[in-house]
XYZ file of C-alpha atoms in Angstrom:
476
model
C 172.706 220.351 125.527
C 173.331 219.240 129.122
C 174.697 222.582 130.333
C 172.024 224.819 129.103
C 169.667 222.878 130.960
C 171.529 222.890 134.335
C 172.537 226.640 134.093
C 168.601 227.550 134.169
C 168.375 225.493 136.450
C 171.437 226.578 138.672
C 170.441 230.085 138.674
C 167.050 229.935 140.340
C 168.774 227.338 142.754
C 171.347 230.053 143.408
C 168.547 232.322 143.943
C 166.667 230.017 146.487
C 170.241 229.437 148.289
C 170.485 233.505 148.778
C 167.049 233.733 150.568
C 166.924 231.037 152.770
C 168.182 227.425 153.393
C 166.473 224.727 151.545
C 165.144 222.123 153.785
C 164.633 218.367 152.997
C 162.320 217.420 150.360
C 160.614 214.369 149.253
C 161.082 213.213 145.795
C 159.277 211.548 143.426
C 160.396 208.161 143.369
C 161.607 207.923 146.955
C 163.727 210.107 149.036
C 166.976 210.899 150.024
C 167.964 208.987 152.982
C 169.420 210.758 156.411
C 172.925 210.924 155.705
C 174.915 208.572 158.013
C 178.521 207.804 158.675
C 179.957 204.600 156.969
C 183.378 205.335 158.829
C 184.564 206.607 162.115
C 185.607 209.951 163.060
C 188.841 209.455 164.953
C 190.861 208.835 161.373
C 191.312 210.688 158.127
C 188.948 209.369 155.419
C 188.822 209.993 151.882
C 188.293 209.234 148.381
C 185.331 206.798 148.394
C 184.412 204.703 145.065
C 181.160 202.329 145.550
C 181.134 199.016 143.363
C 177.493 196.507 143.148
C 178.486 192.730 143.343
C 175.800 189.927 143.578
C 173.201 192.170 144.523
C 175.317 194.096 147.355
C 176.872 197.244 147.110
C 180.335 197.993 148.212
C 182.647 201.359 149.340
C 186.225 201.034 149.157
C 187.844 204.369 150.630
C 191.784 205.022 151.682
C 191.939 205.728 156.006
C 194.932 207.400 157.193
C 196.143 204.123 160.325
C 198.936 205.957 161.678
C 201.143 208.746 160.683
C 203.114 206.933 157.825
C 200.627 204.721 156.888
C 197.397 204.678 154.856
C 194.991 201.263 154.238
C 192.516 200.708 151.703
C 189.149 199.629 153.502
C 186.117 197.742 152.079
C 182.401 197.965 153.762
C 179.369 196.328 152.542
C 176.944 199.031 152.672
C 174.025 196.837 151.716
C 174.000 195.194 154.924
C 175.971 197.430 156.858
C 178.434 195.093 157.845
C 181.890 196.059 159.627
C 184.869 197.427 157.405
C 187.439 195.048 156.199
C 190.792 196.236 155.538
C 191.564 195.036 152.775
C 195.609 196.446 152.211
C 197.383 197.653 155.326
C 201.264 197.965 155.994
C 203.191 199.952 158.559
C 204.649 202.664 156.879
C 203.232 202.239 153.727
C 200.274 204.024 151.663
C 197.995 202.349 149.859
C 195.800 205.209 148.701
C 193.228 206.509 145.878
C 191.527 203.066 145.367
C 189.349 202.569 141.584
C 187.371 199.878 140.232
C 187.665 197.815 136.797
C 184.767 196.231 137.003
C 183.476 193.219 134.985
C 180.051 192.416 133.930
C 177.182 190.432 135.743
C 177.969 187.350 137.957
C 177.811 184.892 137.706
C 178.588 184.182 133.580
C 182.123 185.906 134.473
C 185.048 184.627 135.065
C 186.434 183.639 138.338
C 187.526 187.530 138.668
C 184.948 189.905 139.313
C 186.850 193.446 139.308
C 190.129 194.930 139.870
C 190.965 196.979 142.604
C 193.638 199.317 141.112
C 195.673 202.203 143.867
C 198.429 204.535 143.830
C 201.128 203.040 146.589
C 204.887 203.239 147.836
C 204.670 199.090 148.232
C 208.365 198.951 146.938
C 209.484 202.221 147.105
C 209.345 204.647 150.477
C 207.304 207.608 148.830
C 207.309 206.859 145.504
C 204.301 205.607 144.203
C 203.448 203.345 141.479
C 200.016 201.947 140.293
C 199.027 198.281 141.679
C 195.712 196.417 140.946
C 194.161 193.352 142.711
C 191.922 190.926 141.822
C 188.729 189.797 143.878
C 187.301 186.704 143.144
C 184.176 185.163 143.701
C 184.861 183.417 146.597
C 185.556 186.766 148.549
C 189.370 186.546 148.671
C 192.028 189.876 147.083
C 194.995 188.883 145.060
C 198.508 189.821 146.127
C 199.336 193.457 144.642
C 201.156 193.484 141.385
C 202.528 196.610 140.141
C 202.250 197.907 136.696
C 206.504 198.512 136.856
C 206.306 202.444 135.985
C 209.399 203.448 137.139
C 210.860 205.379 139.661
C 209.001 208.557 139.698
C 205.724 209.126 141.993
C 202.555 208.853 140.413
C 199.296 210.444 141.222
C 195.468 211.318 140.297
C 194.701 207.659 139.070
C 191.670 207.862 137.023
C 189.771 204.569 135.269
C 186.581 204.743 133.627
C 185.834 201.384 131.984
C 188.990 199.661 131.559
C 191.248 202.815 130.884
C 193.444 203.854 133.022
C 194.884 207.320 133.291
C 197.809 209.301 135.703
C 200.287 211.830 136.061
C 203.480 210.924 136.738
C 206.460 213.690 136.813
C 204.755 216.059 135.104
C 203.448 213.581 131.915
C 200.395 212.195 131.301
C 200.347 208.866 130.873
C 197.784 205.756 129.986
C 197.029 202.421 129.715
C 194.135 199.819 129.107
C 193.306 196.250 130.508
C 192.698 193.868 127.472
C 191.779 190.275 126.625
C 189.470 187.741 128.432
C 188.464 184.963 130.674
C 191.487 183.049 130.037
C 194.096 186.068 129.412
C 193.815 189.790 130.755
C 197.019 192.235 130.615
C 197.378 195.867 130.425
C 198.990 197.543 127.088
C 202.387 199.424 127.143
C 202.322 202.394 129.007
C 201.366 205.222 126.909
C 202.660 209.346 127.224
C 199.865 211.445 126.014
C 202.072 214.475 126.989
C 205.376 215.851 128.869
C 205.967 218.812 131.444
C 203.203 220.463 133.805
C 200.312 217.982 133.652
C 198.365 217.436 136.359
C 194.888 215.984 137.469
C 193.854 214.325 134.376
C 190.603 212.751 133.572
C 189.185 209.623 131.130
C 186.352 208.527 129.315
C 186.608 205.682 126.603
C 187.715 207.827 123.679
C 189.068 211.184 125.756
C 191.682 212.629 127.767
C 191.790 215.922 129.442
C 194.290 217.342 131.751
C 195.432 220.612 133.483
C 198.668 221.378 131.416
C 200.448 224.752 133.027
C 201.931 227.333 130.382
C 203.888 230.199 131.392
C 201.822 230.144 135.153
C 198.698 229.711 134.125
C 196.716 226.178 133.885
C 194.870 225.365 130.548
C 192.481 222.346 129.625
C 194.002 220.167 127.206
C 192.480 217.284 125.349
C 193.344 214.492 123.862
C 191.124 212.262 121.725
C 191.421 208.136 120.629
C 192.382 207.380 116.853
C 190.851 203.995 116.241
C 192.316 203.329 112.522
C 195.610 203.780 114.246
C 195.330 202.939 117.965
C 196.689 205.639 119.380
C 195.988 208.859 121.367
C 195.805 212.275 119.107
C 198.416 214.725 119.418
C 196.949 216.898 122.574
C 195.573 220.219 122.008
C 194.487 222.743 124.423
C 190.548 223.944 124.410
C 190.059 226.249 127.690
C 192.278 228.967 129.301
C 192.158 229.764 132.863
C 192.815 229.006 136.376
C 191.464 225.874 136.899
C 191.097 222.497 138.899
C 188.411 220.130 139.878
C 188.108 218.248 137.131
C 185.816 215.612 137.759
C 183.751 212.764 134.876
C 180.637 211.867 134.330
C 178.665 209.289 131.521
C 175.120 209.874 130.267
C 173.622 206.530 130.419
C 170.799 207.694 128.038
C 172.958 208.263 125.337
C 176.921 206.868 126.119
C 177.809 210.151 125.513
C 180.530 211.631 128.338
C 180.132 214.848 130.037
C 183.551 216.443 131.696
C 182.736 218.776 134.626
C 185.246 221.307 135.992
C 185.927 224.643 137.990
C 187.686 227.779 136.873
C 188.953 230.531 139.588
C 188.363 233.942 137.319
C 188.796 237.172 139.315
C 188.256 235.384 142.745
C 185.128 233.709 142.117
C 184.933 229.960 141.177
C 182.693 228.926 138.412
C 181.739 225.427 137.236
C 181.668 224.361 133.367
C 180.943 221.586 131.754
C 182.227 220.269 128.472
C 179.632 217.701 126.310
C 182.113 215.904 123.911
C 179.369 214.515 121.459
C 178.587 218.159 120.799
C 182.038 219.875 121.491
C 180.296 222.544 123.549
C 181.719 224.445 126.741
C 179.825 226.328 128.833
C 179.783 227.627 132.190
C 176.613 226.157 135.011
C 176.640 229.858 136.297
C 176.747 228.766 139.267
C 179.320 231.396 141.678
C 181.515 231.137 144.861
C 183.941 232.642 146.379
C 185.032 229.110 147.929
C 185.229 225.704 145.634
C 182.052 224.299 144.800
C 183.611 220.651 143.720
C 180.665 219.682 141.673
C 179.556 216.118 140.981
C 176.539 214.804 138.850
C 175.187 211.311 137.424
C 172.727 211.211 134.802
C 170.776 207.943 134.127
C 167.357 206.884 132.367
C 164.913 204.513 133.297
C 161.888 203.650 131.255
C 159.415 202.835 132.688
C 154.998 202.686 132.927
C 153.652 204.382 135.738
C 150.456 206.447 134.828
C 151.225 208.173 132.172
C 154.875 209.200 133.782
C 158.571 208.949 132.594
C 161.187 208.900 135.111
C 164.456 210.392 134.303
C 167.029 210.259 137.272
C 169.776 212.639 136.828
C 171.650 214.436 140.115
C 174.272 217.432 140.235
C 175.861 217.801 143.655
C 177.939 220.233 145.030
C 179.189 222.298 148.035
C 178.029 225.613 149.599
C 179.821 227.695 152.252
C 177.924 229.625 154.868
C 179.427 231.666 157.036
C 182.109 229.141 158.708
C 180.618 226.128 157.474
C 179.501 224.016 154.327
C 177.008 221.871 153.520
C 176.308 219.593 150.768
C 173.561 220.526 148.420
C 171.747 217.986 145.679
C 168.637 218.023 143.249
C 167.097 216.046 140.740
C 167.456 218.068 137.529
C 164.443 216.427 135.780
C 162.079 216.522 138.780
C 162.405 220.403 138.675
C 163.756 223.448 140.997
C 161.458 222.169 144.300
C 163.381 219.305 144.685
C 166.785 221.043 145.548
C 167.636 220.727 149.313
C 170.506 220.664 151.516
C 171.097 217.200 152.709
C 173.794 217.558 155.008
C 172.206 220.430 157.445
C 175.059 219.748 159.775
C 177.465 222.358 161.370
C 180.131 220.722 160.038
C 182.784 221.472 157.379
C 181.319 219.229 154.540
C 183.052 218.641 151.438
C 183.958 216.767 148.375
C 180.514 215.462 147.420
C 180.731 212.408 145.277
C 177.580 210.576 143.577
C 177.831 207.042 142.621
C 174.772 204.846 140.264
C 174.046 201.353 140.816
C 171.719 199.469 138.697
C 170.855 195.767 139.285
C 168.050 193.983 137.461
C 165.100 196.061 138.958
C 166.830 198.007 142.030
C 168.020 201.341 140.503
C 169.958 203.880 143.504
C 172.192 206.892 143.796
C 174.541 207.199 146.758
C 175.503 210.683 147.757
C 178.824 209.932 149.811
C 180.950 213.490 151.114
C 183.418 213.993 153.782
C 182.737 215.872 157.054
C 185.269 217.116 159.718
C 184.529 215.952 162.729
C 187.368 215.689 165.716
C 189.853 217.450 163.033
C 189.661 214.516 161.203
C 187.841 213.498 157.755
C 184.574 211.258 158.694
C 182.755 209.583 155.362
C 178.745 210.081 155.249
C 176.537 208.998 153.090
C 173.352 209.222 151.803
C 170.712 207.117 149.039
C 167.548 207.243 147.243
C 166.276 204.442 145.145
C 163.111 202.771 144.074
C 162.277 199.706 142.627
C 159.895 198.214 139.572
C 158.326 195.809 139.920
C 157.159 193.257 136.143
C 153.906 195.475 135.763
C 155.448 198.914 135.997
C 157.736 197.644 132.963
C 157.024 198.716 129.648
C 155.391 195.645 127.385
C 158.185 193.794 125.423
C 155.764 193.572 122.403
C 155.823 197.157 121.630
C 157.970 198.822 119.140
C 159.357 201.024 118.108
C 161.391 201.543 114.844
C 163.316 204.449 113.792
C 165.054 204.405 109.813
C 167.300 205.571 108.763
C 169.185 206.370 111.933
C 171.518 208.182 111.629
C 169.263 210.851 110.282
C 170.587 213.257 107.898
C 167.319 214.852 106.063
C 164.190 212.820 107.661
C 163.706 209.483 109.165
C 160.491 206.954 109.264
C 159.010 206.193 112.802
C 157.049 202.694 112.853
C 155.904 201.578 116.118
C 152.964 199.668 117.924
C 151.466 200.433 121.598
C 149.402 197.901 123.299
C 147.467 201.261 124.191
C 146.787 203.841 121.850
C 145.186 206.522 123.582
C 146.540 209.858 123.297
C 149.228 209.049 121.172
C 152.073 211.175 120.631
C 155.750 211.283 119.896
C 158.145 213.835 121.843
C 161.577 214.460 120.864
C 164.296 215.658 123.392
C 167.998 216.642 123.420
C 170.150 213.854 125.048
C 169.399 216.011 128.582
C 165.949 215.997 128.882
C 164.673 219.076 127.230
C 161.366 219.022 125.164
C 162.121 219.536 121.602
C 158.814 219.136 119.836
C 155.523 216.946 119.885
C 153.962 215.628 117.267
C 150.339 213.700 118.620
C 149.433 210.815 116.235
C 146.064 210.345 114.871
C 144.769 206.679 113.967
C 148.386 205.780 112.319
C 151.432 203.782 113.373
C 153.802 205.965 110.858
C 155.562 209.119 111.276
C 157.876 211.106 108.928
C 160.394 213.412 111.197
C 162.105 215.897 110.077
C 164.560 218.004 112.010
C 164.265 221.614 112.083
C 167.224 223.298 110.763
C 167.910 224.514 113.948
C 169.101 221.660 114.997
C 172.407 220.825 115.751
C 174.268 217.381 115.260
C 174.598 214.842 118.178
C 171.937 212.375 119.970
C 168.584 212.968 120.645
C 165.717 211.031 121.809
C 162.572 209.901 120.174
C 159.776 209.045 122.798
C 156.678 207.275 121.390
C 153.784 207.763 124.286
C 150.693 207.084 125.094
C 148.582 207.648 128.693
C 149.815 204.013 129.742
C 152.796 203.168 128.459
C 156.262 204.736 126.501
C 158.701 203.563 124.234
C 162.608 205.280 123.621
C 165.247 205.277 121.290
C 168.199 207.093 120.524
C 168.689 208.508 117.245
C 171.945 210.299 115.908
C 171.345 213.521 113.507
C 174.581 213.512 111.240
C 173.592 216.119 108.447
């Protein structure tokens, strides 16, 4: 699964780290751009989330505008336009901006995302949750409030169009619904009471810090769709812990949680895959936090015999008195690891963001960097783009049954180009399961080794020009 793969990888990057510093390295497909700033370094700056609309991309971050007061700010990074502030008011926060976004313009409706924020609107230093709308003609609703209560709320969380927080102590959740014509969020829902904290979301799971007599646990709650409700919470890792942090495998809609643990002074990333209920630890050490970050996406696509499998893990190293920001390409292999920072700065906080639009597929790599005593926002891209002949040819295919597999399955397909022909079959990360070449036939009989364990993998139908993929589910 996805951990076993980064731990190998982890440990010979921890290895590199101890003899020298890693310097900047081209990849594959393009190459990580020279970090810049995207906000100024006589404010506080923090908690960045990056949004594409029409073709543009977008950061929304929270700046600190006086001593009582924080504004939400909006840049068009595309173009590199100037900031907008897009919520300011004297003595009021507006802080920890997220996105609900909706699908492509322009077949939406009129509203193209929410912007949803933790702020003290109504109430000096409480804080509630508000959401926005922009529209496509460029203009940000008045705030509305989601009428919580009177107790602050914190660690705002979306990923889709769930919503998760902490308020008092409880965890608590909601979900925008409907369509064009009629959105609304669902009751307010407690997932649990008493010593919650940071809590994270996918579409079907919860998990939370939850402290017990001093000491912080993982606890997890998962969606029952008969009933439509959140499971009774249970808890599923001890420790000292913090950092929890999301991320969503593109290549198979699975969801990854990512987290640290502080065990006998030493911080230690782990990672939880929910499709295969697996935790285990990136062994990755440090005395200081780490704050990991990763995306994972797939792109097919033709290019002389060569897949391309994007998938980053970010995270911070200390030296001495200072910290840089360290990322790699897991799929590209241990050469491509560099520090891309290099500054003699504090760096921190390393967040990594995926944008796909119709051909245009790029990472940003945004972190914060103290500069003046203040927080300063950099950031940092690679992308690439394919153009109609590096795309794989729409009359190929590929045809996998039954799926889900629970003996053997039948693999039909065609290829334009038969040469060399061969099927791989990888976990959902990446890793090379087996290969079976093909001989003068368009049909296959797989059958999983024993070994195996339930969950997705991929079947990859190759040839020296050209690929097809699909995602198969083993359910013995």
């Amino acid at each position: 699964m996805i951990t076993k793969f980064i731990s190998s990888y982890i440990i010979v990057l921890f290895a590199i780290l101890l003899v020298s510093s890693i310097s900047y390295t081209k990849a594959q497909e393009g190459e990580w751009s020279t970090p810049i700033p995207i906000t100024d370094s006589l404010t506080n700056n923090s908690n960045p989330v990056m949004i594409r609309i029409t073709h543009r991309d977008f950061v929304f971050y929270e700046k600190q505008t006086s001593e009582n007061s924080y504004s939400i700010f909006m840049r068009n990074i595309t173009e590199m336009s100037e900031a907008i502030e897009v919520l300011n008011q004297e003595n009021v926060s507006f802080r920890n901006p997220q996105i609900i976004k909706f699908s492509g313009y322009p077949n939406d409706p009129d509203t193209l995302f929410y912007l949803v924020f933790e702020s003290d609107l109504t109430t000096n230093g409480i804080f509630n949750i508000y959401y926005s709308k922009y529209s496509q003609d460029g203009n940000f609703s008045a705030p509305e409030s989601l009428e919580i209560g009177y107790t602050s709320c914190q660690d705002l969380k979306i990923m889709g169009r769930n919503l998760v927080w902490e308020r008092g102590g409880n965890i608590e959740t909601t979900y925008l619904d409907g369509n064009s014509s009629n959105y609304y969020f669902h009751p307010i829902m407690t997932i649990d009471e008493g010593g919650c904290s940071n809590p994270c979301i996918s579409e079907s799971e919860i998990i939370y810090l939850k402290e017990i007599n001093d000491e912080n646990n993982i606890y997890r709650s998962t969606w029952n769709y008969p009933l439509g409700e959140w499971h009774e919470s249970i808890g599923f890792f001890d420790g000292i812990n913090s950092s929890l942090s999301i991320l969503t495998l593109d290549i198979t809609e699975e969801v990854v949680f990512l987290w640290e643990s502080l065990e006998n002074g030493i911080w230690k990333p782990y990672a939880y895959d929910v499709m295969g209920e697996e935790i285990e630890s990136l062994e990755l050490f440090s005395e200081t936090k780490t704050t990991p970050d990763a995306v994972l996406f797939d792109v097919i696509i033709k290019k002389k015999k060569k897949d391309i499998w994007f998938n980053y893990f970010a995270y911070t190293f200390n030296d001495n008195e200072n910290s840089d920001i360290f990322v790699n390409n897991l799929w590209s292999g241990y050469q491509y690891c560099f520090n891309i920072s290099q500054s003699s700065a504090i760096d921190s906080k390393p967040r990594l963001f995926y944008l796909p639009s119709d051909y245009l597929y790029t990472t940003y790599l945004t972190f914060q960097s103290e500069r003046n005593n203040k927080q300063q926002l950099f950031m940092s891209k690679v992308s690439f783009w394919l153009g109609e002949n590096e795309l794989a040819n729409h009359n190929n295919s590929l045809t996998i049954s039954p799926n889900p597999i629970t003996h053997q399955t039948q693999i039909t397909t065609t290829l334009s180009s038969a040469e060399n022909l061969k099927i791989e079959i990888y976990s959902s990360t990446g890793v090379l399961i087996e290969t079976h070449p093909l001989k003068n036939t368009q049909t296959t009989i797989w059958t999983p080794s024993k070994d195996l364990k339930n969950g997705v993998y991929i079947i990859n139908l190759k040839s020296d020009l050209e690929s097809i993929r699909k995602k198969v589910i083993l359910q013995r």
